[in-house]
XYZ file of C-alpha atoms in Angstrom:
673
model
C 0.000 0.000 0.000
C 1.191 3.572 -0.647
C 2.824 5.362 2.255
C 5.291 7.772 0.641
C 5.699 11.534 0.922
C 6.721 14.129 -1.672
C 10.501 14.294 -1.856
C 11.966 17.181 0.105
C 8.606 18.548 1.256
C 8.744 19.205 5.002
C 5.436 21.073 5.211
C 1.843 20.244 4.455
C 1.192 20.557 0.732
C -0.367 23.917 -0.124
C -0.679 25.364 -3.607
C -2.351 24.362 -6.823
C -2.202 23.665 -10.528
C 0.145 26.285 -11.952
C -0.242 26.970 -15.670
C 2.261 29.771 -16.362
C 2.151 29.069 -20.097
C -1.143 30.982 -20.095
C 0.675 34.149 -19.050
C 3.671 36.264 -20.178
C 6.853 35.569 -18.210
C 6.631 38.980 -16.575
C 3.715 37.577 -14.589
C 5.743 34.599 -13.333
C 7.824 36.687 -10.943
C 4.678 38.273 -9.555
C 3.203 34.788 -9.155
C 6.180 33.548 -7.179
C 6.141 36.629 -4.945
C 2.461 35.988 -4.185
C 3.108 32.274 -3.631
C 5.621 33.162 -0.945
C 3.165 35.599 0.614
C 0.511 32.894 0.735
C 2.857 30.219 2.069
C 2.636 27.967 -1.000
C 4.803 24.869 -0.599
C 4.124 22.966 -3.861
C 2.572 23.569 -7.283
C 1.513 21.158 -10.039
C 3.106 22.045 -13.369
C 3.000 20.891 -16.985
C -0.180 18.808 -16.899
C -1.584 20.301 -20.117
C 1.696 21.373 -21.782
C 2.497 18.657 -24.336
C 1.950 20.954 -27.324
C 4.438 23.463 -25.867
C 7.018 20.899 -24.808
C 6.913 19.074 -28.152
C 5.589 21.622 -30.670
C 6.171 19.239 -33.574
C 7.134 15.544 -33.743
C 10.554 15.031 -32.177
C 11.165 18.765 -31.692
C 11.346 19.802 -28.031
C 11.261 23.116 -26.194
C 12.163 22.750 -22.531
C 13.713 26.206 -22.114
C 10.601 27.790 -20.627
C 10.116 24.886 -18.202
C 13.819 25.052 -17.244
C 13.391 28.713 -16.299
C 10.221 27.961 -14.377
C 11.802 25.102 -12.414
C 14.749 27.266 -11.444
C 12.519 30.193 -10.467
C 10.355 28.010 -8.238
C 13.383 26.322 -6.675
C 15.041 29.672 -5.906
C 11.910 30.617 -3.991
C 11.582 27.391 -2.012
C 8.566 26.060 -3.895
C 8.446 22.355 -4.741
C 7.139 20.957 -8.020
C 4.628 18.208 -8.713
C 5.547 17.666 -12.374
C 2.839 16.381 -14.672
C 3.335 14.176 -17.671
C 1.050 15.924 -20.192
C -0.336 12.729 -21.676
C -3.978 13.708 -21.138
C -3.694 16.223 -24.017
C -1.809 14.941 -27.071
C -1.065 17.797 -29.513
C -3.112 18.360 -32.657
C -0.132 17.290 -34.797
C -0.298 13.871 -33.154
C -3.988 13.421 -34.033
C -3.422 14.599 -37.606
C -0.833 11.851 -37.982
C -2.845 9.273 -35.998
C -6.578 10.049 -36.220
C -7.341 6.500 -35.106
C -6.066 7.469 -31.631
C -9.285 9.435 -31.136
C -11.813 7.288 -29.237
C -14.979 5.807 -30.729
C -18.303 5.535 -28.893
C -20.400 2.367 -28.688
C -22.595 3.632 -31.539
C -19.589 4.231 -33.812
C -19.059 7.990 -33.442
C -15.410 9.062 -33.426
C -14.659 12.071 -31.235
C -12.767 15.079 -32.580
C -9.772 17.026 -31.271
C -10.533 20.128 -29.229
C -11.170 19.092 -25.629
C -9.100 16.969 -23.244
C -8.793 13.267 -22.553
C -9.885 12.248 -26.077
C -7.744 9.118 -26.103
C -8.056 5.516 -27.217
C -5.911 3.878 -24.537
C -5.391 0.772 -26.705
C -3.789 2.778 -29.485
C -0.128 1.795 -29.894
C 0.879 5.143 -31.423
C -0.527 6.978 -28.424
C 1.287 4.638 -26.067
C 4.580 5.178 -27.861
C 4.181 8.954 -27.902
C 3.188 9.032 -24.224
C 6.175 6.893 -23.262
C 8.451 9.168 -25.262
C 7.370 12.465 -23.670
C 7.450 10.893 -20.192
C 10.987 9.683 -20.889
C 12.145 13.099 -22.103
C 10.746 14.798 -18.998
C 12.260 12.234 -16.633
C 15.690 12.499 -18.290
C 15.649 16.280 -17.992
C 14.029 16.885 -14.585
C 14.279 13.554 -12.767
C 16.998 14.769 -10.383
C 16.090 18.467 -10.243
C 16.134 19.571 -6.586
C 12.712 21.252 -6.926
C 11.009 18.019 -8.035
C 8.877 16.614 -5.212
C 6.740 14.093 -7.090
C 5.509 13.023 -10.506
C 1.907 13.505 -11.598
C 1.024 11.136 -14.459
C -1.755 12.184 -16.865
C -4.823 13.844 -15.269
C -8.048 12.416 -13.841
C -7.990 9.068 -15.614
C -11.472 7.819 -16.491
C -13.044 11.168 -17.376
C -14.339 12.349 -19.741
C -13.720 9.136 -21.748
C -13.350 5.817 -19.979
C -13.900 3.353 -22.819
C -13.326 3.235 -26.563
C -15.048 0.778 -28.915
C -12.796 0.977 -31.998
C -11.196 -1.934 -33.858
C -7.916 -1.507 -31.937
C -9.834 -1.914 -28.697
C -11.627 -4.947 -30.122
C -8.315 -6.704 -30.727
C -6.987 -5.659 -27.336
C -10.212 -6.875 -25.667
C -9.853 -10.297 -27.291
C -6.293 -10.607 -25.990
C -7.451 -9.531 -22.527
C -10.244 -12.123 -22.588
C -7.811 -14.850 -23.652
C -5.557 -13.953 -20.740
C -8.509 -13.840 -18.354
C -10.357 -17.031 -19.381
C -7.770 -19.130 -21.194
C -10.297 -20.980 -23.345
C -13.393 -20.012 -25.281
C -15.313 -22.696 -23.378
C -14.546 -20.970 -20.068
C -15.679 -17.641 -21.491
C -18.946 -19.110 -22.807
C -19.655 -20.577 -19.381
C -18.845 -17.347 -17.534
C -20.862 -15.177 -19.903
C -23.837 -17.524 -20.071
C -23.809 -17.414 -23.870
C -26.302 -20.295 -24.082
C -28.902 -17.587 -23.464
C -30.221 -16.013 -26.698
C -27.869 -18.175 -28.780
C -24.793 -16.023 -28.203
C -22.259 -18.857 -28.028
C -18.790 -18.100 -29.465
C -16.552 -20.588 -31.254
C -13.385 -18.455 -31.155
C -12.094 -15.341 -29.428
C -11.798 -13.653 -32.848
C -15.596 -13.635 -33.075
C -15.916 -11.316 -30.075
C -16.288 -7.543 -30.360
C -16.746 -4.850 -27.754
C -20.347 -4.407 -26.539
C -21.275 -1.969 -29.277
C -24.803 -0.732 -29.984
C -27.285 -3.602 -30.396
C -31.047 -3.665 -31.125
C -31.897 -4.465 -27.525
C -30.013 -5.233 -24.330
C -26.768 -7.107 -24.876
C -24.996 -9.676 -22.727
C -24.559 -8.169 -19.226
C -21.504 -10.319 -18.421
C -19.803 -9.069 -21.592
C -20.650 -5.462 -20.691
C -19.288 -5.940 -17.176
C -16.066 -7.450 -18.484
C -15.683 -4.529 -20.869
C -15.845 -2.132 -17.927
C -13.077 -4.167 -16.304
C -11.083 -4.249 -19.527
C -11.388 -0.483 -20.051
C -10.225 0.200 -16.493
C -7.328 -2.261 -16.848
C -6.311 -0.752 -20.191
C -6.145 2.756 -18.781
C -4.161 1.417 -15.833
C -1.689 -0.264 -18.223
C -0.834 3.170 -19.601
C -0.390 4.608 -16.124
C 1.918 1.726 -15.181
C 3.932 2.222 -18.361
C 4.600 5.870 -17.482
C 5.104 5.116 -13.791
C 7.754 2.517 -14.522
C 9.629 4.901 -16.833
C 9.636 7.543 -14.098
C 10.726 5.072 -11.421
C 13.631 3.958 -13.609
C 14.851 7.413 -14.648
C 13.925 9.357 -11.512
C 14.505 6.976 -8.585
C 13.376 8.098 -5.163
C 10.716 10.497 -6.468
C 7.178 9.222 -5.792
C 4.698 8.868 -8.651
C 0.983 9.566 -8.424
C -2.039 10.374 -10.534
C -4.992 12.377 -9.298
C -8.002 10.228 -8.416
C -11.638 11.318 -8.304
C -12.921 8.915 -5.655
C -16.180 10.748 -4.858
C -19.077 8.658 -6.125
C -20.544 11.919 -7.412
C -17.584 12.497 -9.732
C -16.264 9.296 -11.320
C -17.833 5.859 -11.759
C -15.476 4.228 -14.267
C -12.332 3.502 -12.229
C -11.774 0.648 -9.761
C -9.851 2.660 -7.200
C -9.137 -0.392 -5.032
C -6.924 -1.645 -7.879
C -5.423 1.776 -8.602
C -4.621 2.530 -4.968
C -2.123 -0.327 -4.942
C -0.191 1.105 -7.898
C 0.566 4.708 -6.917
C 3.290 5.753 -4.497
C 1.057 8.424 -2.955
C -2.728 8.474 -3.223
C -3.958 11.898 -4.317
C -7.503 13.050 -4.958
C -9.517 15.819 -6.589
C -12.795 16.811 -4.948
C -15.419 19.382 -5.874
C -18.636 20.185 -4.045
C -21.726 19.001 -5.906
C -24.393 21.681 -5.552
C -27.430 19.402 -5.887
C -29.168 20.435 -2.688
C -27.392 17.894 -0.495
C -25.306 18.756 2.542
C -22.079 19.303 0.645
C -19.846 18.833 3.685
C -21.174 15.270 4.098
C -20.242 14.387 0.512
C -16.817 15.935 1.182
C -16.293 13.846 4.307
C -17.378 10.709 2.452
C -14.944 11.373 -0.413
C -12.104 12.003 2.034
C -12.847 8.798 3.956
C -13.029 6.855 0.702
C -9.703 8.300 -0.493
C -7.983 7.471 2.794
C -9.381 3.938 2.565
C -8.044 3.505 -0.975
C -4.678 4.550 0.488
C -4.921 1.732 3.024
C -5.236 4.249 5.862
C -2.003 6.017 4.945
C -1.835 9.802 4.621
C -2.835 11.088 1.194
C -2.958 14.496 -0.531
C -5.905 16.588 -1.687
C -4.425 17.618 -5.035
C -7.349 19.680 -6.305
C -10.394 21.435 -4.930
C -11.822 24.907 -5.439
C -11.350 28.162 -3.568
C -14.958 29.098 -4.396
C -17.387 28.277 -7.208
C -16.678 25.943 -10.119
C -17.902 26.425 -13.683
C -19.184 23.077 -14.951
C -22.409 22.567 -13.007
C -25.813 23.955 -13.937
C -25.504 26.448 -11.084
C -22.176 27.367 -9.521
C -22.574 29.278 -6.251
C -19.649 30.891 -4.484
C -18.404 29.450 -1.225
C -19.440 31.348 1.876
C -16.818 33.262 3.874
C -14.719 30.720 5.779
C -16.042 27.749 3.817
C -12.848 27.288 1.792
C -10.778 26.830 4.944
C -13.426 24.631 6.550
C -13.544 22.395 3.455
C -9.746 22.229 3.298
C -9.304 21.318 6.947
C -12.078 18.709 6.790
C -9.963 16.878 4.207
C -6.900 17.254 6.442
C -8.829 15.869 9.419
C -9.630 12.767 7.394
C -6.048 12.076 6.377
C -4.906 14.551 3.728
C -1.377 15.921 4.103
C -2.400 19.331 2.820
C -4.854 21.141 0.568
C -4.190 22.114 -3.026
C -6.414 23.760 -5.612
C -7.300 24.052 -9.237
C -5.809 26.446 -10.002
C -3.245 29.077 -8.927
C -4.249 31.976 -11.188
C -7.722 32.208 -12.722
C -7.639 31.799 -16.505
C -8.737 34.605 -18.802
C -9.466 32.273 -21.706
C -10.620 28.735 -22.307
C -13.368 26.506 -20.945
C -12.563 27.048 -17.259
C -12.185 30.821 -17.109
C -15.079 31.096 -14.635
C -13.653 28.401 -12.340
C -12.393 29.992 -9.124
C -8.678 30.083 -8.337
C -6.233 31.064 -5.604
C -5.561 34.344 -7.424
C -8.950 35.416 -8.822
C -9.594 37.799 -11.695
C -9.990 40.525 -9.073
C -6.440 40.010 -7.829
C -5.249 40.351 -4.261
C -7.840 42.889 -3.088
C -10.459 40.156 -2.802
C -11.985 38.012 -0.086
C -10.774 34.834 -1.802
C -7.146 35.963 -1.809
C -7.255 37.036 1.827
C -8.712 33.646 2.770
C -6.015 31.884 0.718
C -3.264 33.701 2.658
C -4.964 32.905 5.952
C -5.297 29.228 5.018
C -1.605 29.034 4.143
C -0.710 30.309 7.614
C -3.154 27.870 9.210
C -1.652 24.870 7.416
C 1.830 25.889 8.554
C 0.533 25.916 12.126
C -0.846 22.407 11.641
C 2.430 20.988 10.366
C 2.878 18.799 13.501
C 0.037 16.516 12.338
C 2.071 15.303 9.331
C 2.384 11.533 9.319
C -0.461 10.860 11.742
C -3.381 8.670 10.710
C -7.119 9.162 10.980
C -8.898 6.879 13.453
C -12.085 5.160 12.182
C -14.990 3.697 14.148
C -16.880 1.600 11.579
C -16.522 0.204 8.061
C -18.716 0.572 4.990
C -18.235 -2.017 2.253
C -17.976 -0.675 -1.287
C -16.953 -2.228 -4.594
C -16.774 -0.315 -7.881
C -17.222 -3.515 -9.894
C -20.466 -4.273 -8.068
C -21.606 -0.727 -8.866
C -20.831 -1.306 -12.539
C -22.801 -4.556 -12.550
C -25.809 -3.108 -10.778
C -25.981 -0.219 -13.257
C -26.325 -2.507 -16.275
C -29.690 -2.729 -18.042
C -32.792 -4.653 -17.042
C -32.570 -4.689 -13.271
C -35.749 -5.071 -11.162
C -36.086 -1.307 -10.593
C -34.332 1.671 -12.129
C -35.117 3.579 -8.922
C -32.662 1.514 -6.898
C -29.363 3.403 -6.950
C -26.237 2.027 -5.277
C -24.732 5.487 -4.921
C -27.906 6.785 -3.266
C -27.844 3.956 -0.717
C -24.140 4.519 -0.020
C -24.783 8.241 0.450
C -27.763 7.566 2.712
C -26.026 5.082 5.011
C -22.893 7.225 5.138
C -24.946 10.279 6.089
C -26.630 8.334 8.887
C -23.243 7.234 10.250
C -21.919 10.791 9.886
C -24.879 12.098 11.901
C -24.104 9.538 14.583
C -20.587 11.087 14.666
C -18.879 7.884 13.578
C -15.771 8.086 11.396
C -15.934 5.650 8.483
C -13.365 3.494 6.753
C -14.466 2.046 3.420
C -13.380 -1.518 2.756
C -13.396 -4.031 -0.067
C -15.818 -6.915 0.622
C -12.941 -9.414 0.820
C -10.801 -7.261 3.160
C -9.964 -8.075 6.787
C -12.811 -6.566 8.847
C -11.797 -7.779 12.290
C -10.866 -4.301 13.540
C -14.413 -2.932 13.151
C -17.229 -3.526 15.663
C -19.796 -2.532 12.997
C -19.752 -3.162 9.233
C -22.403 -1.714 6.910
C -23.300 -2.963 3.416
C -25.411 -0.313 1.653
C -25.419 -1.895 -1.816
C -23.399 -4.908 -2.976
C -25.431 -6.539 -5.737
C -22.302 -8.383 -6.916
C -20.607 -10.401 -4.206
C -18.108 -13.185 -4.676
C -18.259 -16.392 -2.650
C -15.016 -15.289 -0.977
C -16.683 -12.054 0.111
C -19.713 -13.934 1.414
C -17.482 -16.278 3.414
C -15.590 -13.266 4.729
C -18.775 -11.671 6.087
C -19.922 -14.922 7.652
C -16.595 -15.258 9.515
C -16.797 -11.619 10.586
C -20.208 -12.134 12.210
C -19.373 -15.518 13.723
C -16.331 -13.979 15.395
C -18.371 -11.257 17.079
C -18.945 -8.544 14.480
C -22.179 -6.676 13.852
C -23.266 -6.524 10.211
C -25.996 -4.403 8.602
C -27.002 -5.316 5.024
C -29.385 -3.420 2.766
C -31.561 -5.048 0.092
C -30.414 -6.397 -3.312
C -27.011 -7.414 -1.948
C -25.240 -10.751 -2.449
C -27.309 -11.557 -5.543
C -24.773 -12.384 -8.291
C -21.205 -13.601 -8.630
C -18.304 -11.909 -10.415
C -19.763 -12.854 -13.823
C -23.196 -11.371 -13.052
C -24.617 -14.897 -12.674
C -27.222 -15.330 -9.927
C -25.824 -17.432 -7.081
C -27.392 -20.887 -6.919
C -30.393 -21.214 -4.644
C -32.617 -18.592 -3.093
C -31.759 -14.938 -2.708
C -29.694 -13.364 -1.170
C -27.161 -15.868 -2.444
C -23.914 -15.929 -0.487
C -25.547 -13.988 2.383
C -28.413 -16.451 3.083
C -26.815 -18.249 6.006
C -25.225 -15.139 7.489
C -28.540 -13.268 7.494
C -30.596 -16.317 8.498
C -33.253 -15.857 5.832
C -34.244 -16.334 2.227
C -36.025 -13.990 -0.147
C -38.708 -15.655 -2.256
C -39.263 -12.712 -4.568
C -38.390 -9.074 -5.127
C -41.363 -6.719 -5.236
C -40.176 -3.270 -6.336
C -42.626 -0.424 -5.849
C -43.985 1.869 -8.501
C -43.025 5.533 -8.560
C -44.518 7.365 -5.593
C -45.616 4.195 -3.769
C -44.659 3.860 -0.114
C -44.965 1.178 2.546
C -45.222 1.358 6.316
C -43.240 -0.757 8.774
C -44.057 -1.419 12.423
C -41.319 -2.452 14.803
C -40.274 -2.675 18.430
C -42.629 -0.885 20.838
C -44.854 0.067 17.903
C -42.183 2.243 16.270
C -43.126 2.983 12.658
C -40.877 3.556 9.671
C -41.441 4.498 6.039
C -40.063 2.717 2.962
C -40.190 3.185 -0.795
C -38.685 1.872 -4.082
C -38.303 -1.761 -2.970
C -39.901 -4.539 -0.923
C -39.271 -8.280 -0.675
C -41.004 -11.470 0.390
C -38.631 -12.410 3.230
C -38.737 -15.839 4.886
C -36.848 -16.017 8.227
C -34.706 -19.117 8.627
C -33.242 -18.390 12.024
C -33.544 -14.597 11.929
C -36.013 -12.764 14.170
C -38.353 -10.146 12.743
C -37.721 -6.637 14.071
C -39.952 -4.585 11.783
C -42.930 -5.890 9.766
C -44.580 -4.519 6.636
C -48.076 -3.257 7.505
C -49.345 -2.588 3.984
C -48.677 -3.368 0.327
C -48.151 -6.794 -1.240
C -45.743 -7.766 1.537
C -48.060 -6.797 4.413
C -47.474 -9.018 7.421
C -44.048 -10.113 6.157
C -40.696 -9.326 7.782
C -39.153 -6.030 6.631
C -36.131 -5.747 8.942
C -34.566 -8.797 10.602
C -31.850 -9.592 13.117
C -29.893 -12.861 13.176
C -27.610 -14.131 15.902
C -24.748 -16.125 14.368
C -21.852 -17.350 16.473
C -20.684 -14.435 18.614
C -22.146 -11.716 16.367
C -25.295 -10.296 14.833
C -26.442 -9.696 11.247
C -29.218 -7.224 10.364
C -31.116 -7.143 7.078
C -33.201 -4.289 5.642
C -35.455 -5.329 2.745
C -36.779 -1.897 1.703
C -35.373 1.534 1.003
C -35.600 3.390 4.282
C -35.368 7.141 4.574
C -32.808 8.883 6.760
C -34.806 8.359 9.965
C -35.377 4.701 9.188
C -31.733 3.990 8.435
C -30.780 5.717 11.674
C -33.335 3.712 13.675
C -31.853 0.415 12.480
C -28.270 1.620 12.905
C -29.078 2.707 16.468
C -30.027 -0.855 17.402
C -27.117 -2.357 15.475
C -24.763 0.057 17.267
C -26.054 -1.321 20.569
C -25.181 -4.835 19.402
C -21.723 -3.534 18.464
C -21.301 -1.776 21.852
C -20.836 1.577 20.097
C -21.893 4.185 22.607
C -24.122 6.979 21.236
C -22.531 10.426 20.883
C -25.687 12.392 21.469
C -23.791 15.209 23.180
C -22.376 16.362 19.838
C -24.511 18.765 17.776
C -25.579 17.889 14.249
C -23.151 19.116 11.577
C -20.257 19.376 14.011
C -17.543 16.914 12.978
C -15.113 15.463 15.482
C -12.313 13.427 13.919
C -9.098 12.090 15.456
C -5.625 11.716 13.928
C -2.940 9.906 15.853
C 0.649 8.721 15.462
C 4.096 8.826 17.021
C 3.937 12.628 16.821
C 0.911 12.703 19.126
C -2.876 12.583 19.030
C -5.028 15.355 17.597
C -8.725 16.140 17.701
C -10.265 18.073 14.790
C -13.563 19.807 15.577
C -15.269 21.307 12.520
C -18.386 23.409 13.019
C -20.566 23.603 9.903
C -23.345 25.426 11.771
C -24.174 29.100 12.312
C -23.840 28.923 16.098
C -20.999 28.200 18.503
C -20.635 24.541 19.465
C -19.294 22.996 22.666
C -17.421 19.756 22.037
C -16.980 17.537 25.105
C -13.412 16.382 25.778
C -12.277 13.195 27.465
C -8.688 14.437 27.391
C -7.458 18.033 27.740
C -5.081 19.582 25.275
C -3.693 22.647 23.537
C -5.476 24.195 20.564
C -2.957 24.617 17.743
C -4.608 27.539 15.948
C -5.109 29.771 19.005
C -2.597 28.376 21.497
C -5.331 28.146 24.145
C -5.718 25.317 26.626
C -8.970 23.326 26.640
C -10.332 20.870 29.177
C -13.801 19.438 29.672
C -15.235 21.233 26.648
C -13.811 22.833 23.546
C -15.580 25.926 22.219
C -15.779 25.970 18.405
C -17.133 29.232 16.951
C -19.754 29.173 14.198
C -18.233 28.029 10.903
C -14.809 27.531 12.484
C -12.303 24.716 12.917
C -10.317 23.905 16.032
C -7.455 21.410 16.242
C -6.492 20.181 19.691
C -3.216 18.448 20.473
C -4.287 16.076 23.221
C -2.174 15.675 26.335
C -0.373 12.437 26.928
């Protein structure tokens, strides 16, 4: 697992994407002066510069980048150097138009955006390897170089290509995966609809068909596309490791479920030296700070618990949503420090200076169009000073209370066509359960379904339609050995090939949950059901119901209306030393919380009712000490109870018994002992 730090960087990372090629060199010196004023420690450079570095095939211009490197180094600013392979130059596409990706319906994209790449194209691979090599040979031992930044946001905007090159690559991938055509036919269930193949050469990508195609083929193509992109990352990474030893290599993830659904970050997290992430608030009416916390927890989990780096977020509004509100005063710092609380070793932005031209000219930046006489700039300078004060937390790790199981491949499978209800959304369930845990003031680790779960008293499964037998066995052992498990509906249904597990639903979870499901009974739009539970407590459900048959489980809540009236809705099963809960409908926030409250009792997780809603309390600990982050997202002062006294790093004040956190503020306490 990754656990590296940027070379030579002795402070928390603070800065952003720096694109000086958009400005005359006279501005560069002003930029560096302002970077020093703001306390910038690192900038990302060169990510979109291929056309400037190689203006024509085999002709290179590094002089401007040489001057920039030296200028930054003279001013104590470290460099995260990008390989610009997300934006091949127009001359490359004129010579190799087949490197432009093709959609499933046969449309070939044109040059003029970013990330328009067929990752199977051999000419692209050769050109990418060449520019990465040239950069590594020239800057690999430069004293300003802190880390390498390969490509940019893999998986968006194009995650899969369906051209003939990809078809050949897919066939080779399938041969390596299955070995024989007989094994593939069995895995894909090609006996259905007469789809049996006699040879790998007969197989194409899942292009447009008259009706729904083979779901196992579509799922494998998602895996293939992700693996193909990762091959190109590994190619560049290995070049950089060879020519620039000792300098860590990363690429910026987009782990938030609201931002990227095409990358299996469990697989990618094992391949980078430092996990880095980009996160932007989604202004869809949700509590944006909850989505932020979830993305940070997910990123830290992909890093195996190790510190990671927030490589991009915004100082204020973005420009690519339907409506792009500004951040409120103090929100930028609060967002930044919430990421730090949950494991980031700093806070960086897109971008340093706001662009005057191009598609992102209305995206906020550290230096806005209005310059330094602006609220945003003053808050940037203040944040830089704050991060310097928090430098002692470097290297500590965030402490989690519970685990949520998540698997990108299960998400891919569930989102294929012809499922029982289009209203069931794995992301929505993950968001809902996470929000309930957040409101119970529990810090979450995400985990792969086959991971070791023994450290967690409570494990939650919001949506795992695809679950391998190994994962099912893992959850059974977890419960038998004393764990508390909460599973939501439509989980454990199919195996890794999207084949329904033999026997009754819920497949590999039947014995663990102590029940079977005779039939799914999704609800029509707007339909709701009522549930009655312990002491007459009532809950509301929608979207989904099931005909549940207990086989050892006890009924906790019962449906009181609808087709499933009188049937179990929520069950509890004692197995070995532990307990497994099952929820067979989509509960609202209150319903999820009601079940989690009882499961938390089984897990001996004491309630934290003394903490106000929307006040986060997160702990980081390590050899350097233990730290409590208290983040107040409300408009009133909050009092956070303390078990251990300590010294507040931002104010220098002592705190014991209770820590006062002003409205909208953050406090970081170094705990005694």
